[in-house]
């Protein structure tokens, strides 16, 4: 059995312990400062005699410390006294965020009668799931205000060891118990009281800040995302930097930034619309010019055209003529083939049989190929047009 020292002495960063069992990369000790993966909180990390720990899990009454390198196991044998060192930044972050979750859950319960149906602490943020589909911005702001008031009030966090379920149930627990004996109850006076086996900070002031960062529907619940303590500071720092960059770009301050961005978006929409009209005009002119060719297959190179302009030009051509089209652009290094529905000219087939040097493909009525150089592009365009003309000629011969 491993004694869980972290439940009593939450701020202990170093300690010695005795090895009781070793197998593969798993080390079991008589006592430990490393909290296991439990209650939605990831495990602590650190070192045993300088060997890095990969994971900490609970197995029966034991805490199993799995080392990063299985070969380090040779350095340990039962009876050894070893030195444990915790990754304190990680543990403190967990303690800040976990107590923040207790406080928010207690407030959502007391203010709105909502139950928390699951907690998870990830590397980026923490989440918990509330049994509602109606969570308004007002509710979130109020819960956040009350949670941070609990931080300003610097409340001492009480941890009580309770022997039996009967005794624990005399306390105003927020959630039903899942264990029958040796229960740890964590109380934030006036805010929350719940059974929890994980370590938390000893005073609410140590959390620094509690921030809800988002929420979304999750199954029949609402998943709330939050960040506490240093995570919240880092988040604020990053967002402040982002806002500063945007403010400079839009010549605005944080109060006028949003309206300036909206104005710029409106202007961009207008420019995009004008640009599309302009492009359609060019495509129409190109289509008219190309359709004047006295040939069974319409061909042409359109300088400066991107793939989009090639497609619009082909579409405009299809409104004028049923003839197959092979058009290209050196800028897009591409060839576009189109043919009318039901035409004997199958664009995709031509691409597959002739475009060995390019990448592309398509169906019967439209196909495209991208090349690495104009020489191969032009060579293919020429061959494809000849092939399409040949197909048309054969078709005509059969008909005649
Ligand atoms: Zn908890």
Tab-separated table of C-alpha atoms and ligand atoms in Angstrom:
chain	number	residue	atom	x	y	z
A	1	UNK	CA	0.000	0.000	0.000
A	2	UNK	CA	1.332	3.450	-0.939
A	3	UNK	CA	0.747	6.297	1.486
A	4	UNK	CA	-0.563	9.308	-0.458
A	5	UNK	CA	1.478	12.078	1.140
A	6	UNK	CA	0.203	14.572	-1.498
A	7	UNK	CA	-3.255	14.459	0.079
A	8	UNK	CA	-1.936	15.808	3.398
A	9	UNK	CA	1.105	17.832	2.416
A	10	UNK	CA	0.099	19.449	-0.841
A	11	UNK	CA	3.147	21.743	-1.019
A	12	UNK	CA	5.847	19.095	-0.509
A	13	UNK	CA	8.158	19.256	-3.534
A	14	UNK	CA	10.835	16.739	-2.463
A	15	UNK	CA	10.801	13.627	-0.279
A	16	UNK	CA	12.471	10.269	0.223
A	17	UNK	CA	10.569	6.965	0.034
A	18	UNK	CA	11.284	3.234	0.078
A	19	UNK	CA	10.896	1.038	-2.992
A	20	UNK	CA	8.483	-1.839	-2.271
A	21	UNK	CA	8.198	-3.383	-5.744
A	22	UNK	CA	9.780	-3.072	-9.201
A	23	UNK	CA	8.570	-4.633	-12.434
A	24	UNK	CA	9.319	-3.555	-15.990
A	25	UNK	CA	9.381	0.270	-15.833
A	26	UNK	CA	6.918	0.338	-12.915
A	27	UNK	CA	8.101	1.393	-9.465
A	28	UNK	CA	5.943	1.107	-6.345
A	29	UNK	CA	6.929	3.032	-3.224
A	30	UNK	CA	5.826	2.952	0.427
A	31	UNK	CA	4.766	6.619	0.133
A	32	UNK	CA	4.630	9.248	-2.603
A	33	UNK	CA	4.227	12.925	-3.404
A	34	UNK	CA	3.049	12.146	-6.970
A	35	UNK	CA	-0.728	12.297	-7.450
A	36	UNK	CA	-2.073	9.706	-9.905
A	37	UNK	CA	-4.313	10.218	-12.917
A	38	UNK	CA	-7.665	10.572	-11.148
A	39	UNK	CA	-10.825	12.637	-10.918
A	40	UNK	CA	-10.311	14.290	-14.329
A	41	UNK	CA	-6.894	15.615	-13.356
A	42	UNK	CA	-3.725	14.425	-15.156
A	43	UNK	CA	-1.023	12.860	-12.980
A	44	UNK	CA	1.982	14.629	-11.502
A	45	UNK	CA	5.356	14.240	-13.160
A	46	UNK	CA	8.910	14.539	-11.838
A	47	UNK	CA	11.837	12.251	-11.062
A	48	UNK	CA	12.769	9.310	-8.837
A	49	UNK	CA	16.548	9.374	-8.219
A	50	UNK	CA	16.827	11.589	-11.309
A	51	UNK	CA	14.912	9.146	-13.583
A	52	UNK	CA	11.981	10.849	-15.258
A	53	UNK	CA	8.444	9.621	-14.599
A	54	UNK	CA	6.158	9.090	-17.614
A	55	UNK	CA	2.893	8.354	-15.780
A	56	UNK	CA	1.455	7.746	-12.326
A	57	UNK	CA	-1.563	5.465	-11.935
A	58	UNK	CA	-3.487	3.877	-9.100
A	59	UNK	CA	-3.599	0.063	-8.932
A	60	UNK	CA	-5.602	-1.232	-5.963
A	61	UNK	CA	-4.016	0.332	-2.881
A	62	UNK	CA	-0.761	1.056	-4.710
A	63	UNK	CA	0.411	4.053	-6.704
A	64	UNK	CA	2.420	2.888	-9.723
A	65	UNK	CA	5.152	5.198	-11.034
A	66	UNK	CA	6.078	4.307	-14.628
A	67	UNK	CA	9.495	5.547	-15.747
A	68	UNK	CA	10.117	7.109	-19.162
A	69	UNK	CA	12.988	4.682	-19.873
A	70	UNK	CA	12.280	1.020	-19.064
A	71	UNK	CA	16.046	0.387	-18.834
A	72	UNK	CA	16.263	2.725	-15.780
A	73	UNK	CA	14.363	0.082	-13.825
A	74	UNK	CA	17.689	-1.773	-13.296
A	75	UNK	CA	18.723	1.079	-10.945
A	76	UNK	CA	15.948	0.191	-8.460
A	77	UNK	CA	15.349	-2.749	-6.126
A	78	UNK	CA	12.929	-3.302	-3.224
A	79	UNK	CA	14.220	-1.810	0.041
A	80	UNK	CA	16.120	1.070	-1.669
A	81	UNK	CA	15.632	4.550	-0.302
A	82	UNK	CA	14.995	6.908	-3.227
A	83	UNK	CA	14.574	10.641	-3.702
A	84	UNK	CA	11.390	12.000	-5.263
A	85	UNK	CA	11.260	15.443	-6.915
A	86	UNK	CA	8.045	16.852	-8.324
A	87	UNK	CA	7.581	19.020	-11.433
A	88	UNK	CA	6.193	21.837	-9.287
A	89	UNK	CA	5.057	24.196	-12.080
A	90	UNK	CA	2.826	21.413	-13.445
A	91	UNK	CA	1.444	20.442	-10.007
A	92	UNK	CA	0.709	24.069	-9.014
A	93	UNK	CA	-1.071	24.652	-12.348
A	94	UNK	CA	-3.216	21.566	-11.647
A	95	UNK	CA	-3.990	22.737	-8.083
A	96	UNK	CA	-4.984	26.233	-9.310
A	97	UNK	CA	-7.216	24.913	-12.081
A	98	UNK	CA	-8.802	22.090	-10.115
A	99	UNK	CA	-9.868	24.340	-7.255
A	100	UNK	CA	-11.094	26.873	-9.835
A	101	UNK	CA	-13.334	24.133	-11.224
A	102	UNK	CA	-14.685	23.328	-7.731
A	103	UNK	CA	-15.518	27.007	-7.179
A	104	UNK	CA	-17.260	27.415	-10.561
A	105	UNK	CA	-19.172	24.143	-10.102
A	106	UNK	CA	-20.274	25.173	-6.596
A	107	UNK	CA	-21.504	28.529	-7.931
A	108	UNK	CA	-23.378	27.048	-10.939
A	109	UNK	CA	-25.055	24.660	-8.487
A	110	UNK	CA	-26.003	27.238	-5.820
A	111	UNK	CA	-26.973	30.034	-8.258
A	112	UNK	CA	-28.666	28.043	-11.040
A	113	UNK	CA	-29.175	24.510	-9.627
A	114	UNK	CA	-26.936	23.040	-12.345
A	115	UNK	CA	-24.997	19.822	-11.782
A	116	UNK	CA	-21.506	19.141	-13.081
A	117	UNK	CA	-21.441	15.805	-14.938
A	118	UNK	CA	-17.754	15.549	-15.802
A	119	UNK	CA	-14.465	17.385	-15.378
A	120	UNK	CA	-11.364	17.156	-17.506
A	121	UNK	CA	-8.138	19.112	-17.215
A	122	UNK	CA	-6.142	19.199	-20.467
A	123	UNK	CA	-2.844	20.865	-21.343
A	124	UNK	CA	-4.594	23.882	-22.896
A	125	UNK	CA	-7.705	24.349	-20.785
A	126	UNK	CA	-10.072	22.670	-18.363
A	127	UNK	CA	-13.673	21.687	-19.099
A	128	UNK	CA	-16.734	20.633	-17.143
A	129	UNK	CA	-20.176	19.597	-18.365
A	130	UNK	CA	-23.318	21.202	-16.960
A	131	UNK	CA	-26.766	19.561	-17.209
A	132	UNK	CA	-28.364	22.342	-19.219
A	133	UNK	CA	-28.671	23.423	-22.839
A	134	UNK	CA	-29.488	26.993	-21.856
A	135	UNK	CA	-26.440	28.828	-20.619
A	136	UNK	CA	-26.650	32.557	-21.256
A	137	UNK	CA	-23.833	35.114	-21.364
A	138	UNK	CA	-25.381	36.755	-18.286
A	139	UNK	CA	-25.220	33.474	-16.327
A	140	UNK	CA	-21.597	32.965	-17.355
A	141	UNK	CA	-20.584	36.541	-16.437
A	142	UNK	CA	-22.311	36.287	-13.062
A	143	UNK	CA	-20.725	32.896	-12.253
A	144	UNK	CA	-17.337	34.290	-13.273
A	145	UNK	CA	-17.807	37.388	-11.070
A	146	UNK	CA	-18.816	35.307	-8.048
A	147	UNK	CA	-15.946	32.855	-8.623
A	148	UNK	CA	-13.409	35.674	-8.725
A	149	UNK	CA	-14.996	37.231	-5.622
A	150	UNK	CA	-14.141	33.939	-3.857
A	151	UNK	CA	-10.537	34.511	-5.009
A	152	UNK	CA	-10.487	38.133	-3.699
A	153	UNK	CA	-11.929	36.908	-0.369
A	154	UNK	CA	-8.823	34.701	0.114
A	155	UNK	CA	-10.795	31.821	1.608
A	156	UNK	CA	-8.909	28.992	3.338
A	157	UNK	CA	-9.555	25.629	1.670
A	158	UNK	CA	-10.481	22.970	4.228
A	159	UNK	CA	-9.569	19.338	3.566
A	160	UNK	CA	-11.310	16.860	5.867
A	161	UNK	CA	-10.584	13.131	6.116
A	162	UNK	CA	-13.839	11.307	6.773
A	163	UNK	CA	-13.820	7.609	7.694
A	164	UNK	CA	-17.328	6.559	6.605
A	165	UNK	CA	-20.010	7.414	4.057
A	166	UNK	CA	-22.465	8.029	6.917
A	167	UNK	CA	-20.228	10.683	8.418
A	168	UNK	CA	-19.512	12.307	5.037
A	169	UNK	CA	-23.184	12.545	4.155
A	170	UNK	CA	-23.749	14.833	7.155
A	171	UNK	CA	-21.762	17.459	5.189
A	172	UNK	CA	-23.456	19.650	2.517
A	173	UNK	CA	-21.871	17.707	-0.389
A	174	UNK	CA	-22.495	19.050	-3.917
A	175	UNK	CA	-22.234	15.586	-5.501
A	176	UNK	CA	-23.178	12.062	-4.474
A	177	UNK	CA	-20.334	9.978	-3.062
A	178	UNK	CA	-18.709	7.302	-5.217
A	179	UNK	CA	-16.646	5.746	-2.376
A	180	UNK	CA	-17.735	4.311	0.983
A	181	UNK	CA	-14.733	4.889	3.234
A	182	UNK	CA	-11.607	7.040	3.690
A	183	UNK	CA	-13.250	9.993	1.995
A	184	UNK	CA	-11.485	13.296	1.416
A	185	UNK	CA	-13.843	16.272	1.495
A	186	UNK	CA	-12.682	19.618	0.050
A	187	UNK	CA	-14.571	22.677	1.310
A	188	UNK	CA	-14.369	26.281	0.129
A	189	UNK	CA	-16.366	27.974	2.920
A	190	UNK	CA	-19.664	29.388	1.660
A	191	UNK	CA	-18.915	28.354	-1.947
A	192	UNK	CA	-18.485	24.588	-2.361
A	193	UNK	CA	-18.182	21.277	-0.553
A	194	UNK	CA	-17.351	18.089	-2.455
A	195	UNK	CA	-15.486	14.791	-2.055
A	196	UNK	CA	-12.262	14.849	-4.094
A	197	UNK	CA	-9.000	12.910	-3.858
A	198	UNK	CA	-6.800	15.384	-5.793
A	199	UNK	CA	-4.533	18.066	-4.318
A	200	UNK	CA	-5.750	21.700	-4.478
A	201	UNK	CA	-4.246	25.052	-3.444
A	202	UNK	CA	-4.698	25.840	0.272
A	203	UNK	CA	-6.190	29.309	-0.188
A	204	UNK	CA	-8.484	30.598	-2.957
A	205	UNK	CA	-6.259	33.687	-3.418
A	206	UNK	CA	-3.568	31.423	-4.912
A	207	UNK	CA	-5.763	30.806	-7.953
A	208	UNK	CA	-5.194	34.417	-9.064
A	209	UNK	CA	-7.925	34.526	-11.690
A	210	UNK	CA	-10.794	32.290	-12.864
A	211	UNK	CA	-11.858	32.821	-16.498
A	212	UNK	CA	-14.504	31.019	-18.525
A	213	UNK	CA	-13.135	30.941	-22.082
A	214	UNK	CA	-16.004	29.347	-23.985
A	215	UNK	CA	-18.886	26.886	-24.017
A	216	UNK	CA	-20.558	24.548	-26.481
A	217	UNK	CA	-23.312	21.937	-26.683
A	218	UNK	CA	-22.016	18.506	-25.768
A	219	UNK	CA	-24.454	15.569	-26.008
A	220	UNK	CA	-27.391	16.747	-23.869
A	221	UNK	CA	-25.120	18.966	-21.756
A	222	UNK	CA	-23.185	22.208	-22.067
A	223	UNK	CA	-19.390	21.909	-21.977
A	224	UNK	CA	-17.771	24.910	-20.300
A	225	UNK	CA	-14.100	25.733	-20.982
A	226	UNK	CA	-12.082	27.631	-18.386
A	227	UNK	CA	-8.557	28.701	-17.471
A	228	UNK	CA	-7.262	29.586	-14.008
A	229	UNK	CA	-4.076	31.030	-12.532
A	230	UNK	CA	-1.002	31.196	-14.733
A	231	UNK	CA	-2.872	29.659	-17.676
A	232	UNK	CA	-5.272	32.592	-17.574
A	233	UNK	CA	-2.360	35.047	-17.361
A	234	UNK	CA	-0.620	33.467	-20.387
A	235	UNK	CA	-3.921	33.508	-22.288
A	236	UNK	CA	-4.430	37.212	-21.459
A	237	UNK	CA	-0.825	38.008	-22.415
A	238	UNK	CA	-1.220	36.310	-25.827
A	239	UNK	CA	-4.580	37.962	-26.513
A	240	UNK	CA	-3.228	41.350	-25.461
A	241	UNK	CA	-0.344	40.941	-27.933
A	242	UNK	CA	-2.757	39.909	-30.698
A	243	UNK	CA	-5.038	42.882	-30.009
A	244	UNK	CA	-2.019	45.232	-29.978
A	245	UNK	CA	-0.928	43.971	-33.435
A	246	UNK	CA	-4.468	44.295	-34.833
A	247	UNK	CA	-4.915	47.757	-33.254
A	248	UNK	CA	-1.803	49.001	-34.986
A	249	UNK	CA	-2.858	47.436	-38.297
A	250	UNK	CA	-6.322	49.044	-38.144
A	251	UNK	CA	-5.175	52.311	-36.472
A	252	UNK	CA	-7.591	51.671	-33.614
A	253	UNK	CA	-7.525	51.138	-29.868
A	254	UNK	CA	-9.148	48.161	-28.118
A	255	UNK	CA	-12.453	50.059	-27.877
A	256	UNK	CA	-12.744	50.986	-31.558
A	257	UNK	CA	-10.991	47.918	-33.023
A	258	UNK	CA	-14.111	45.835	-33.620
A	259	UNK	CA	-16.002	48.581	-35.464
A	260	UNK	CA	-12.915	49.338	-37.581
A	261	UNK	CA	-12.584	45.643	-38.507
A	262	UNK	CA	-16.283	45.532	-39.438
A	263	UNK	CA	-15.843	48.641	-41.621
A	264	UNK	CA	-12.823	47.094	-43.337
A	265	UNK	CA	-14.771	43.855	-43.944
A	266	UNK	CA	-17.614	45.799	-45.574
A	267	UNK	CA	-15.104	47.610	-47.802
A	268	UNK	CA	-13.469	44.278	-48.713
A	269	UNK	CA	-16.850	42.775	-49.621
A	270	UNK	CA	-17.484	45.704	-51.982
A	271	UNK	CA	-14.039	45.356	-53.576
A	272	UNK	CA	-14.534	41.570	-53.951
A	273	UNK	CA	-17.877	42.112	-55.648
A	274	UNK	CA	-16.404	44.694	-58.032
A	275	UNK	CA	-13.450	42.417	-58.730
A	276	UNK	CA	-15.756	39.477	-59.568
A	277	UNK	CA	-17.784	41.675	-61.920
A	278	UNK	CA	-14.573	42.859	-63.566
A	279	UNK	CA	-13.364	39.242	-63.920
A	280	UNK	CA	-16.683	38.163	-65.450
A	281	UNK	CA	-16.383	41.050	-67.939
A	282	UNK	CA	-12.877	39.896	-68.962
A	283	UNK	CA	-14.109	36.276	-69.262
A	284	UNK	CA	-16.986	37.391	-71.513
A	285	UNK	CA	-14.630	39.362	-73.748
A	286	UNK	CA	-12.205	36.382	-73.903
A	287	UNK	CA	-15.080	34.020	-74.736
A	288	UNK	CA	-16.363	36.265	-77.546
A	289	UNK	CA	-12.866	36.601	-79.046
A	290	UNK	CA	-12.129	32.852	-78.835
A	291	UNK	CA	-15.524	31.828	-80.235
A	292	UNK	CA	-14.733	33.700	-83.469
A	293	UNK	CA	-12.262	30.911	-84.427
A	294	UNK	CA	-13.254	28.894	-87.465
A	295	UNK	CA	-12.244	25.532	-85.972
A	296	UNK	CA	-14.051	22.463	-84.523
A	297	UNK	CA	-12.153	22.823	-81.205
A	298	UNK	CA	-11.709	26.202	-79.540
A	299	UNK	CA	-8.169	26.782	-78.320
A	300	UNK	CA	-6.275	29.672	-76.846
A	301	UNK	CA	-3.766	30.857	-74.301
A	302	UNK	CA	-5.047	33.535	-71.923
A	303	UNK	CA	-2.171	35.536	-70.476
A	304	UNK	CA	-2.466	36.557	-66.827
A	305	UNK	CA	-5.396	34.249	-66.109
A	306	UNK	CA	-5.678	32.283	-62.904
A	307	UNK	CA	-7.560	28.962	-62.785
A	308	UNK	CA	-10.729	30.748	-61.755
A	309	UNK	CA	-10.642	33.064	-64.815
A	310	UNK	CA	-10.019	30.047	-67.083
A	311	UNK	CA	-13.122	28.339	-65.624
A	312	UNK	CA	-15.335	31.413	-65.991
A	313	UNK	CA	-14.111	31.872	-69.597
A	314	UNK	CA	-14.941	28.224	-70.398
A	315	UNK	CA	-18.387	28.670	-68.826
A	316	UNK	CA	-19.046	31.785	-70.899
A	317	UNK	CA	-17.868	29.910	-74.030
A	318	UNK	CA	-20.317	27.079	-73.287
A	319	UNK	CA	-23.122	29.671	-73.429
A	320	UNK	CA	-22.025	30.606	-76.976
A	321	UNK	CA	-20.923	27.305	-78.555
A	322	UNK	CA	-21.109	23.525	-78.161
A	323	UNK	CA	-17.540	23.067	-79.435
A	324	UNK	CA	-14.959	21.493	-77.102
A	325	UNK	CA	-12.601	23.995	-75.454
A	326	UNK	CA	-8.875	23.670	-74.667
A	327	UNK	CA	-7.596	26.855	-73.019
A	328	UNK	CA	-4.465	27.475	-71.012
A	329	UNK	CA	-2.635	30.061	-68.969
A	330	UNK	CA	1.145	30.318	-68.456
A	331	UNK	CA	0.518	32.138	-65.121
A	332	UNK	CA	-1.572	29.249	-63.778
A	333	UNK	CA	0.667	26.794	-65.715
A	334	UNK	CA	-2.588	24.979	-66.390
A	335	UNK	CA	-4.730	23.681	-69.213
A	336	UNK	CA	-8.510	23.483	-68.906
A	337	UNK	CA	-10.569	21.194	-71.142
A	338	UNK	CA	-14.349	21.384	-71.411
A	339	UNK	CA	-16.909	19.782	-73.675
A	340	UNK	CA	-20.687	19.851	-73.901
A	341	UNK	CA	-22.757	17.185	-72.164
A	342	UNK	CA	-23.171	14.199	-74.521
A	343	UNK	CA	-20.173	15.238	-76.678
A	344	UNK	CA	-17.973	12.344	-77.934
A	345	UNK	CA	-14.984	14.310	-76.565
A	346	UNK	CA	-14.327	13.009	-73.040
A	347	UNK	CA	-12.049	15.506	-71.257
A	348	UNK	CA	-10.919	13.245	-68.403
A	349	UNK	CA	-9.983	10.501	-70.842
A	350	UNK	CA	-7.826	12.867	-72.929
A	351	UNK	CA	-6.011	14.043	-69.793
A	352	UNK	CA	-5.354	10.464	-68.682
A	353	UNK	CA	-3.981	9.408	-72.064
A	354	UNK	CA	-1.897	12.493	-72.947
A	355	UNK	CA	-0.886	14.477	-69.872
A	356	UNK	CA	2.052	12.325	-68.712
A	357	UNK	CA	4.021	15.411	-67.590
A	358	UNK	CA	1.222	17.092	-65.623
A	359	UNK	CA	-0.881	16.520	-62.541
A	360	UNK	CA	-4.625	16.599	-62.858
A	361	UNK	CA	-7.744	14.854	-64.010
A	362	UNK	CA	-11.453	15.306	-64.309
A	363	UNK	CA	-14.697	13.963	-65.720
A	364	UNK	CA	-16.262	13.777	-69.179
A	365	UNK	CA	-17.224	17.460	-69.487
A	366	UNK	CA	-14.361	19.139	-67.629
A	367	UNK	CA	-10.737	18.337	-66.760
A	368	UNK	CA	-7.658	20.296	-65.821
A	369	UNK	CA	-3.915	19.693	-65.719
A	370	UNK	CA	-1.158	21.650	-63.941
A	371	UNK	CA	2.386	21.562	-65.347
A	372	UNK	CA	5.801	22.513	-64.015
A	373	UNK	CA	6.856	24.360	-67.181
A	374	UNK	CA	5.175	26.149	-70.082
A	375	UNK	CA	6.856	23.956	-72.690
A	376	UNK	CA	5.050	20.823	-71.520
A	377	UNK	CA	1.867	22.821	-70.957
A	378	UNK	CA	1.822	24.082	-74.555
A	379	UNK	CA	2.767	20.669	-75.917
A	380	UNK	CA	-0.156	19.067	-74.083
A	381	UNK	CA	-2.637	21.812	-75.118
A	382	UNK	CA	-1.735	21.242	-78.747
A	383	UNK	CA	-2.005	17.441	-78.520
A	384	UNK	CA	-5.275	17.614	-76.564
A	385	UNK	CA	-6.856	19.961	-79.150
A	386	UNK	CA	-5.704	17.659	-82.007
A	387	UNK	CA	-7.097	14.624	-80.183
A	388	UNK	CA	-10.452	16.345	-79.577
A	389	UNK	CA	-10.640	17.342	-83.272
A	390	UNK	CA	-9.815	13.763	-84.271
A	391	UNK	CA	-12.589	12.388	-82.048
A	392	UNK	CA	-15.068	14.848	-83.579
A	393	UNK	CA	-13.950	13.949	-87.111
A	394	UNK	CA	-14.315	10.200	-86.485
A	395	UNK	CA	-17.758	10.762	-85.008
A	396	UNK	CA	-18.759	12.799	-88.072
A	397	UNK	CA	-17.433	10.087	-90.453
A	398	UNK	CA	-19.506	7.448	-88.673
A	399	UNK	CA	-22.619	9.652	-88.800
A	400	UNK	CA	-22.133	10.289	-92.510
B	1	LIG	ZN1	-12.078	17.774	-7.526
